[in-house]
Amino acid sequence: MTNQSYNASGGKPALSFWQIWNMCFGFLGIQFGFALQNANVSRIFQTLGAEVDDIPALWVAAPLTGLLVQPLVGYFSDRTWSGFGRRRPFLLAGAILSSIAILFMPHSPTLWIAAGMLWVMDASINVSMEPFRALVGDMLPQKQRSFGYALQGFFIGVSSVVASALPWILANWFGVSNTAPEGVVPESVRLSFYLGGFAFLVAVLWSVLKTKEYSPEQQAAFEAAQSPELAGGQGTEEVADHSAAYRKLGGLMVLVGALLAGFVWKQALDKQLYILAGLIVGLGALQLAAALLRGRAQVLEEIVSNLYSMPPAMKRLAWVQFFSWFALFAMWIYTTAAVTSFHFGTSEVTSQAYNDGADWVGMLFATYNGFAALAALLIPIMARRFGMRLSHSLNLTLGGLGLMSFMVVRDPQWLLLPMVGVGFAWASILSLPYAMLSTHVPHKKMGVMMGLFNGFVVIPQLLAASVLGFILRTFFDNEAIYALILGGASWLLAAVCALKVAEPESEREAGLTAAES
């Protein structure tokens, strides 16, 4: 791709359709890895002996690695420049590590090794994913960003259809066995992971080799011409001293988390509640460390400072992301257990009925991702006509109603219908919040702010991992179907919160169609 210097207004030039296509194509591989993980890891855990109420705790590795890795990758990629570019070194490194981890995941001999491999796999995928989000903000003018993120959503949908359906396709079209002895991952799942590792590496390599990034000097010139209020040296200014606030709030959070852990221990409550206590203590300790190391730990200090000085739009979007991703995590970790027990009538992991149900979950996930791919093409049009705020709220509402209908729809075949709403919600979550946020963030902070924004993706997942098992066992007799009902209700709350997000005219203009870009 050959970069142009300036457009008529001095801002970033509009890129062609194929330039944006090549830049976003790597997301096809990234989501291939995530889709295999989302559709099959709970199955692998249960195959290796996990109980239903232990699954959330085993999944905690995935969101926790995102919380730790993405802000750091964003921070360092903001400050990286070499002959190979700014974001591309991270894209390539993450792709290589992810492919290796994906190949090894289905060969985990024990449950705890599988949990550890999930940690490695998710950390590696996050190394590639965050720079891809920032790359759209780096390379596209504001009017094309909605389309850029929507195109990423399209690739996510397409790859997820194939990845989620692979075990079912291999078993039903090619005769690959979908059952195995106790403690052994079926051959159809293992082969799916082999194909996924290959697809991940090839797709990311395509984007890395076909995309040429703007230099720091070009970025500064573009931003100064287009948005002078965002160009005033962000990323290099003196970090404000919030040490007193860090100590006050951080100390309070450490105390609250410690008291919660003590209460859980004293009352012999669900051990997964220790995750919530640990999360509170960890966030408090991070702020205390930033205060104590003032002037001596620039990375930590700037990350925490940016968290305190988030743009107002980012704060408003935080609640939307919180409820959206609580619902997603509930769906990802409990759909297999819910469908196999509620719709196929068994929780015996070695039975044919269980494995047929688990394969069908893969098809359901493929279906919602297929509809997400189609929705990704419609979302820029919706955003232009109705605004991003209302469009996102409508899509989240469709998802919430779809997920809650699992309790009503008893025929597994008809579960394909609710996946239409889930697909629209998923496509919207992958594009519109990032498009809205990117208009408020300077390019010198694009990586770290996108990484911090991921915190509002991760924290609800950690909360879900800590409380869902407790809620199901305490109130719903361990019936996994109720986790999907709670997820649907959470999506409806996110839809209400989306209506509270202010939408300046500049954001509305960002929702252009592909034709206008």
XYZ file of C-alpha atoms in Angstrom:
517
model
C 0.000 0.000 0.000
C 1.402 3.387 -0.944
C 0.605 6.195 1.440
C -0.512 9.537 0.122
C 0.707 12.684 1.828
C -2.364 14.851 2.392
C -5.883 15.346 1.184
C -7.285 18.725 0.299
C -7.834 19.712 3.933
C -4.433 18.492 5.094
C -5.923 15.537 6.983
C -5.463 11.862 6.366
C -6.336 10.789 2.821
C -9.210 8.388 2.300
C -8.003 4.871 1.571
C -9.446 2.666 -1.141
C -11.694 -0.270 -0.365
C -8.925 -2.784 -1.054
C -6.406 -0.905 1.094
C -8.802 -1.080 4.031
C -9.581 -4.723 3.171
C -5.901 -5.703 3.278
C -5.333 -3.795 6.520
C -8.248 -5.516 8.274
C -7.856 -8.997 6.774
C -5.662 -10.195 9.649
C -8.686 -10.001 11.955
C -10.013 -13.051 10.106
C -7.156 -15.063 11.602
C -7.395 -13.497 15.055
C -11.071 -14.314 15.333
C -10.479 -17.826 14.009
C -8.437 -18.379 17.147
C -10.963 -16.689 19.439
C -13.913 -18.558 17.898
C -12.245 -21.927 18.392
C -11.549 -20.906 21.964
C -15.075 -19.665 22.671
C -16.870 -22.638 21.134
C -14.611 -25.453 22.372
C -12.701 -24.585 25.542
C -15.631 -25.288 27.883
C -16.026 -28.623 26.080
C -12.322 -29.379 26.585
C -12.581 -28.441 30.267
C -15.585 -30.727 30.783
C -13.867 -33.520 28.861
C -10.908 -33.246 31.248
C -13.167 -33.492 34.298
C -14.387 -29.959 35.113
C -17.727 -29.552 36.880
C -20.205 -27.040 35.458
C -19.802 -24.589 38.357
C -15.987 -24.708 38.051
C -15.976 -23.586 34.409
C -16.115 -19.793 35.092
C -13.030 -19.942 37.341
C -11.121 -21.909 34.705
C -12.036 -19.284 32.118
C -10.668 -16.451 34.252
C -7.302 -16.666 32.477
C -8.778 -15.292 29.254
C -10.069 -11.903 30.474
C -7.266 -11.469 32.998
C -4.595 -11.723 30.326
C -6.448 -9.125 28.254
C -6.552 -6.770 31.230
C -2.787 -7.087 31.732
C -1.524 -7.412 28.179
C -3.528 -4.944 26.100
C -2.646 -1.677 27.911
C 1.036 -2.664 27.921
C 1.025 -3.621 24.246
C -0.836 -0.397 23.448
C 1.618 1.700 25.453
C 4.702 0.225 23.815
C 3.246 0.138 20.304
C 2.440 3.863 20.644
C 6.180 4.394 21.175
C 7.525 1.941 18.629
C 8.827 2.933 15.248
C 11.182 0.976 13.026
C 11.598 0.165 9.376
C 8.909 -2.458 9.963
C 6.410 0.065 11.291
C 4.649 0.900 14.522
C 1.964 -1.755 15.059
C 3.169 -4.466 12.651
C 5.989 -5.868 14.838
C 3.398 -6.649 17.511
C 0.969 -8.130 14.971
C 3.617 -10.545 13.713
C 4.948 -11.562 17.133
C 1.440 -12.211 18.425
C 0.544 -14.287 15.353
C 3.527 -16.598 15.741
C 2.969 -17.158 19.473
C -0.793 -17.614 19.025
C -0.423 -20.213 16.295
C 1.886 -22.302 18.468
C -0.473 -22.074 21.478
C -3.528 -23.005 19.379
C -1.780 -26.139 18.109
C -0.956 -27.310 21.647
C -4.285 -26.483 23.359
C -6.248 -29.678 22.437
C -3.349 -31.886 23.585
C -3.536 -30.701 27.203
C -3.251 -33.885 29.342
C -4.906 -32.477 32.481
C -7.482 -29.854 33.390
C -5.005 -27.437 34.949
C -2.630 -27.644 32.009
C -5.581 -26.823 29.752
C -6.356 -23.777 31.942
C -2.715 -22.712 31.661
C -2.733 -23.173 27.888
C -5.841 -20.972 27.702
C -3.832 -18.304 29.522
C -0.938 -18.567 27.037
C -3.232 -18.686 24.016
C -5.311 -15.688 25.090
C -2.253 -13.599 25.982
C -0.720 -14.294 22.571
C -3.924 -13.455 20.696
C -4.208 -10.183 22.649
C -0.703 -9.174 21.542
C -2.012 -9.119 17.965
C -5.562 -7.904 18.572
C -4.943 -4.581 20.319
C -2.585 -3.200 17.620
C -5.176 -4.096 14.967
C -7.750 -1.924 16.761
C -5.261 0.940 17.004
C -4.204 0.513 13.367
C -7.665 1.525 12.126
C -7.460 4.722 14.166
C -3.923 5.338 12.903
C -4.587 4.853 9.204
C -8.147 5.996 8.496
C -9.653 9.480 8.497
C -12.569 9.933 10.844
C -15.217 9.475 8.166
C -13.903 5.979 7.304
C -13.385 4.594 10.809
C -16.907 3.280 11.215
C -16.453 1.352 7.977
C -12.989 0.149 9.036
C -14.236 -1.292 12.311
C -17.306 -2.717 10.569
C -15.051 -4.464 8.043
C -13.128 -5.968 10.942
C -16.500 -7.137 12.219
C -17.227 -8.692 8.825
C -13.993 -10.692 8.931
C -14.716 -11.683 12.509
C -18.120 -12.995 11.462
C -16.872 -14.916 8.428
C -13.978 -16.585 10.237
C -16.113 -17.374 13.260
C -18.681 -19.158 11.104
C -16.024 -21.520 9.787
C -14.135 -21.917 13.071
C -17.222 -22.500 15.221
C -18.689 -25.017 12.782
C -15.458 -26.921 12.104
C -15.965 -29.766 14.628
C -19.521 -30.319 13.336
C -18.393 -30.120 9.688
C -15.528 -32.551 10.227
C -17.793 -34.993 12.062
C -20.813 -34.812 9.748
C -19.251 -34.179 6.339
C -15.922 -35.965 6.603
C -16.615 -38.700 9.120
C -14.065 -37.524 11.701
C -14.870 -38.919 15.152
C -16.510 -36.488 17.578
C -16.299 -38.832 20.579
C -13.312 -40.121 22.508
C -12.479 -42.063 25.675
C -12.830 -40.287 29.003
C -10.255 -37.526 29.424
C -9.374 -37.383 25.708
C -10.317 -34.498 23.400
C -12.185 -35.789 20.298
C -10.299 -35.918 17.019
C -12.705 -33.459 15.344
C -11.784 -30.806 17.922
C -8.038 -31.455 17.665
C -8.067 -31.185 13.866
C -10.078 -27.955 14.081
C -7.356 -26.404 16.232
C -4.650 -27.464 13.751
C -6.486 -25.699 10.927
C -7.089 -22.676 13.155
C -3.403 -22.197 13.955
C -2.554 -22.208 10.245
C -5.356 -19.768 9.355
C -4.311 -17.377 12.144
C -0.723 -17.094 10.942
C -1.523 -16.740 7.233
C -4.219 -14.064 7.690
C -2.120 -11.850 9.967
C 0.897 -12.201 7.660
C -1.280 -10.939 4.792
C -2.090 -7.691 6.618
C 1.462 -7.246 7.854
C 2.924 -7.576 4.351
C 0.205 -5.580 2.545
C 0.018 -2.569 4.894
C 2.466 0.309 5.113
C 2.036 2.563 8.142
C 2.340 6.331 8.321
C 5.475 7.628 9.984
C 5.205 9.519 13.308
C 5.879 12.778 11.453
C 3.060 12.141 8.985
C 0.695 11.231 11.808
C 1.495 14.440 13.659
C 0.929 16.538 10.536
C -2.384 14.854 9.735
C -3.700 15.292 13.255
C -2.588 18.916 13.528
C -4.475 19.700 10.318
C -7.629 17.742 11.144
C -7.975 18.045 14.944
C -5.752 20.746 16.465
C -7.332 20.243 19.882
C -6.050 16.648 19.953
C -2.635 17.319 18.497
C -0.999 19.281 21.262
C 1.744 16.849 22.107
C -0.299 14.176 23.859
C 1.716 11.179 24.823
C 4.797 13.258 25.656
C 3.396 15.784 28.132
C 4.161 15.714 31.820
C 1.958 13.163 33.544
C -0.317 14.903 36.031
C 0.337 14.136 39.672
C -2.708 12.310 41.033
C -0.752 10.573 43.782
C -3.124 11.674 46.553
C -6.147 10.332 44.672
C -4.297 7.100 43.885
C -3.475 6.559 47.551
C -6.978 7.344 48.761
C -8.963 5.268 46.287
C -6.321 2.562 45.956
C -6.103 2.074 49.706
C -9.888 1.905 49.992
C -10.097 -0.724 47.249
C -7.392 -2.870 48.854
C -9.265 -2.706 52.174
C -12.632 -3.576 50.598
C -11.133 -6.470 48.630
C -9.380 -7.856 51.703
C -12.577 -7.624 53.766
C -14.528 -9.390 51.019
C -11.950 -12.194 50.879
C -12.132 -12.556 54.654
C -15.923 -12.678 54.561
C -15.894 -15.350 51.833
C -13.456 -17.431 53.907
C -15.333 -16.945 57.183
C -18.719 -17.832 55.709
C -17.301 -20.656 53.538
C -18.877 -19.087 50.440
C -18.209 -20.046 46.834
C -14.446 -20.049 46.229
C -14.965 -18.254 42.914
C -15.840 -15.110 44.889
C -12.119 -14.887 45.672
C -11.708 -13.811 42.025
C -13.855 -10.743 42.683
C -11.952 -9.963 45.888
C -8.637 -10.381 44.079
C -9.765 -8.090 41.254
C -10.649 -5.299 43.711
C -7.360 -5.713 45.597
C -5.398 -5.798 42.334
C -6.909 -2.586 40.962
C -6.297 -0.857 44.288
C -2.703 -2.103 44.478
C -2.080 -0.809 40.945
C -3.017 2.712 42.043
C -0.960 2.503 45.225
C 2.047 1.364 43.204
C 1.623 4.310 40.817
C 1.620 6.693 43.797
C 4.616 5.099 45.526
C 6.678 4.900 42.313
C 5.913 8.456 41.168
C 8.669 9.462 38.721
C 10.263 5.998 38.702
C 7.824 3.824 36.750
C 6.749 5.738 33.667
C 4.740 2.908 32.070
C 2.676 2.235 35.178
C 2.284 5.911 35.973
C 1.057 6.896 32.529
C -1.373 3.978 32.224
C -2.989 4.798 35.569
C -2.971 8.537 34.777
C -4.764 7.918 31.481
C -7.339 5.875 33.343
C -8.084 8.899 35.547
C -8.159 11.341 32.616
C -10.376 9.386 30.219
C -12.437 11.454 27.777
C -16.083 11.835 28.864
C -17.249 9.682 25.954
C -15.018 6.859 27.145
C -16.516 7.031 30.640
C -20.041 6.876 29.249
C -19.191 3.976 26.977
C -17.677 2.079 29.913
C -21.104 1.095 31.254
C -22.267 -0.019 27.818
C -19.196 -2.230 27.465
C -19.551 -3.555 31.001
C -23.052 -4.969 30.544
C -22.368 -6.033 26.930
C -19.387 -8.183 27.811
C -20.938 -9.658 30.952
C -23.601 -11.051 28.615
C -21.065 -12.314 26.097
C -18.988 -14.092 28.726
C -22.094 -15.762 30.170
C -22.994 -16.957 26.679
C -19.532 -18.213 25.785
C -18.889 -20.224 28.926
C -22.387 -21.593 29.555
C -23.998 -22.256 26.156
C -22.459 -25.718 25.837
C -23.603 -26.761 29.320
C -27.021 -25.126 28.819
C -27.819 -26.651 25.433
C -26.518 -30.145 26.216
C -28.462 -30.334 29.492
C -31.610 -28.311 28.712
C -32.132 -29.157 25.030
C -30.312 -32.505 24.627
C -31.078 -33.825 28.104
C -27.648 -34.943 29.298
C -24.507 -33.763 31.099
C -22.582 -37.023 30.550
C -19.578 -35.867 28.521
C -18.791 -39.288 27.037
C -22.329 -39.805 25.697
C -23.278 -39.417 22.054
C -26.086 -37.005 22.997
C -23.703 -34.680 24.841
C -21.219 -34.565 21.972
C -23.995 -34.070 19.419
C -25.234 -31.168 21.551
C -21.732 -29.719 21.888
C -21.291 -29.921 18.100
C -24.647 -28.180 17.678
C -23.435 -25.346 19.921
C -20.607 -24.895 17.435
C -23.207 -24.562 14.687
C -25.175 -22.037 16.756
C -22.022 -19.997 17.263
C -21.288 -20.268 13.547
C -24.812 -19.033 12.815
C -24.624 -15.933 15.006
C -21.234 -15.103 13.538
C -22.623 -15.524 10.041
C -25.385 -13.056 10.787
C -22.757 -10.802 12.396
C -20.841 -10.763 9.109
C -23.978 -9.602 7.302
C -24.848 -7.129 10.049
C -21.355 -5.628 9.794
C -22.203 -4.514 6.259
C -25.451 -2.883 7.436
C -24.160 -1.186 10.583
C -22.401 1.751 8.814
C -25.681 2.464 7.011
C -27.631 2.243 10.273
C -25.110 4.524 11.977
C -25.486 7.160 9.292
C -29.268 7.037 9.281
C -30.016 6.685 12.997
C -26.731 7.663 14.653
C -24.319 5.292 16.332
C -25.930 5.584 19.760
C -29.447 4.481 18.702
C -28.115 1.859 16.285
C -26.027 0.257 19.013
C -28.958 0.264 21.439
C -31.261 -1.422 18.907
C -28.709 -4.114 18.133
C -28.078 -4.854 21.811
C -31.818 -5.175 22.372
C -32.058 -7.773 19.596
C -29.240 -9.733 21.218
C -30.792 -9.619 24.676
C -34.160 -10.885 23.465
C -32.473 -13.600 21.428
C -30.432 -14.928 24.331
C -33.389 -14.920 26.737
C -35.485 -16.911 24.265
C -33.291 -20.004 24.852
C -35.570 -20.755 27.809
C -38.645 -20.721 25.563
C -37.325 -22.491 22.449
C -37.067 -26.210 23.257
C -36.310 -27.627 19.793
C -32.521 -27.349 19.226
C -33.058 -26.700 15.505
C -35.119 -23.580 16.235
C -32.298 -22.141 18.349
C -30.882 -20.917 15.049
C -33.530 -18.155 15.031
C -32.396 -16.339 18.226
C -28.886 -16.327 16.787
C -29.994 -13.605 14.351
C -30.364 -11.132 17.224
C -27.173 -12.346 18.888
C -25.315 -11.811 15.602
C -26.482 -8.204 15.284
C -25.472 -7.493 18.874
C -22.047 -9.060 18.383
C -21.336 -7.140 15.172
C -22.377 -3.889 16.825
C -20.201 -4.507 19.906
C -17.201 -5.096 17.662
C -17.545 -1.850 15.744
C -19.641 1.024 17.068
C -18.055 1.544 20.537
C -14.584 1.677 18.966
C -15.733 3.992 16.190
C -17.261 6.362 18.760
C -14.210 6.258 20.994
C -11.621 6.771 18.242
C -12.971 10.247 17.456
C -11.969 11.409 20.967
C -8.452 9.957 21.213
C -5.214 11.481 19.812
C -3.092 9.214 17.624
C -0.158 9.342 20.078
C -2.380 7.680 22.670
C -4.473 5.522 20.359
C -2.824 2.269 21.430
C -2.827 2.788 25.188
C -6.362 4.225 25.267
C -7.699 1.334 23.191
C -5.891 -0.986 25.593
C -7.457 0.719 28.604
C -10.841 0.602 26.901
C -10.370 -3.153 26.859
C -10.510 -2.971 30.651
C -14.235 -2.376 30.366
C -14.365 -5.570 28.318
C -12.292 -7.564 30.797
C -13.636 -6.472 34.201
C -17.207 -7.692 33.511
C -15.795 -11.020 32.335
C -13.857 -11.376 35.580
C -16.999 -10.443 37.492
C -18.951 -13.056 35.565
C -16.290 -15.663 36.311
C -16.494 -14.855 40.020
C -20.261 -14.668 40.559
C -22.046 -16.715 37.878
C -21.154 -20.075 39.384
C -22.230 -18.857 42.832
C -25.516 -17.465 41.480
C -26.381 -20.630 39.566
C -25.628 -22.934 42.491
C -27.342 -20.734 45.088
C -30.496 -19.688 43.229
C -30.948 -21.930 40.172
C -29.891 -25.442 41.243
C -26.871 -25.303 38.890
C -29.097 -25.073 35.786
C -26.819 -23.493 33.163
C -29.762 -22.207 31.091
C -30.297 -19.436 33.655
C -26.834 -18.039 32.904
C -28.112 -17.298 29.392
C -31.200 -15.575 30.825
C -28.956 -13.376 32.993
C -26.817 -12.642 29.950
C -29.842 -11.548 27.943
C -30.969 -9.232 30.733
C -27.480 -7.730 30.854
C -27.645 -6.950 27.139
C -30.936 -5.119 27.669
C -29.275 -3.015 30.385
C -26.436 -2.234 27.975
C -29.014 -1.079 25.412
C -30.439 1.402 27.929
C -26.952 2.669 28.825
C -26.131 3.161 25.138
C -28.930 5.723 24.888
C -27.147 7.793 27.553
C -23.996 8.204 25.442
C -23.771 11.683 23.935
C -23.358 11.700 20.180
C -21.763 14.876 18.819
C -22.269 15.695 15.187
C -18.673 14.689 14.432
C -19.468 11.173 15.632
C -22.587 10.996 13.494
C -20.528 11.935 10.463
C -18.177 9.049 11.201
C -20.940 6.567 10.396
C -20.528 6.720 6.626
C -21.204 3.882 4.272
C -18.478 2.025 2.433
C -19.568 3.668 -0.792
C -18.882 7.137 0.589
C -15.528 6.025 1.963
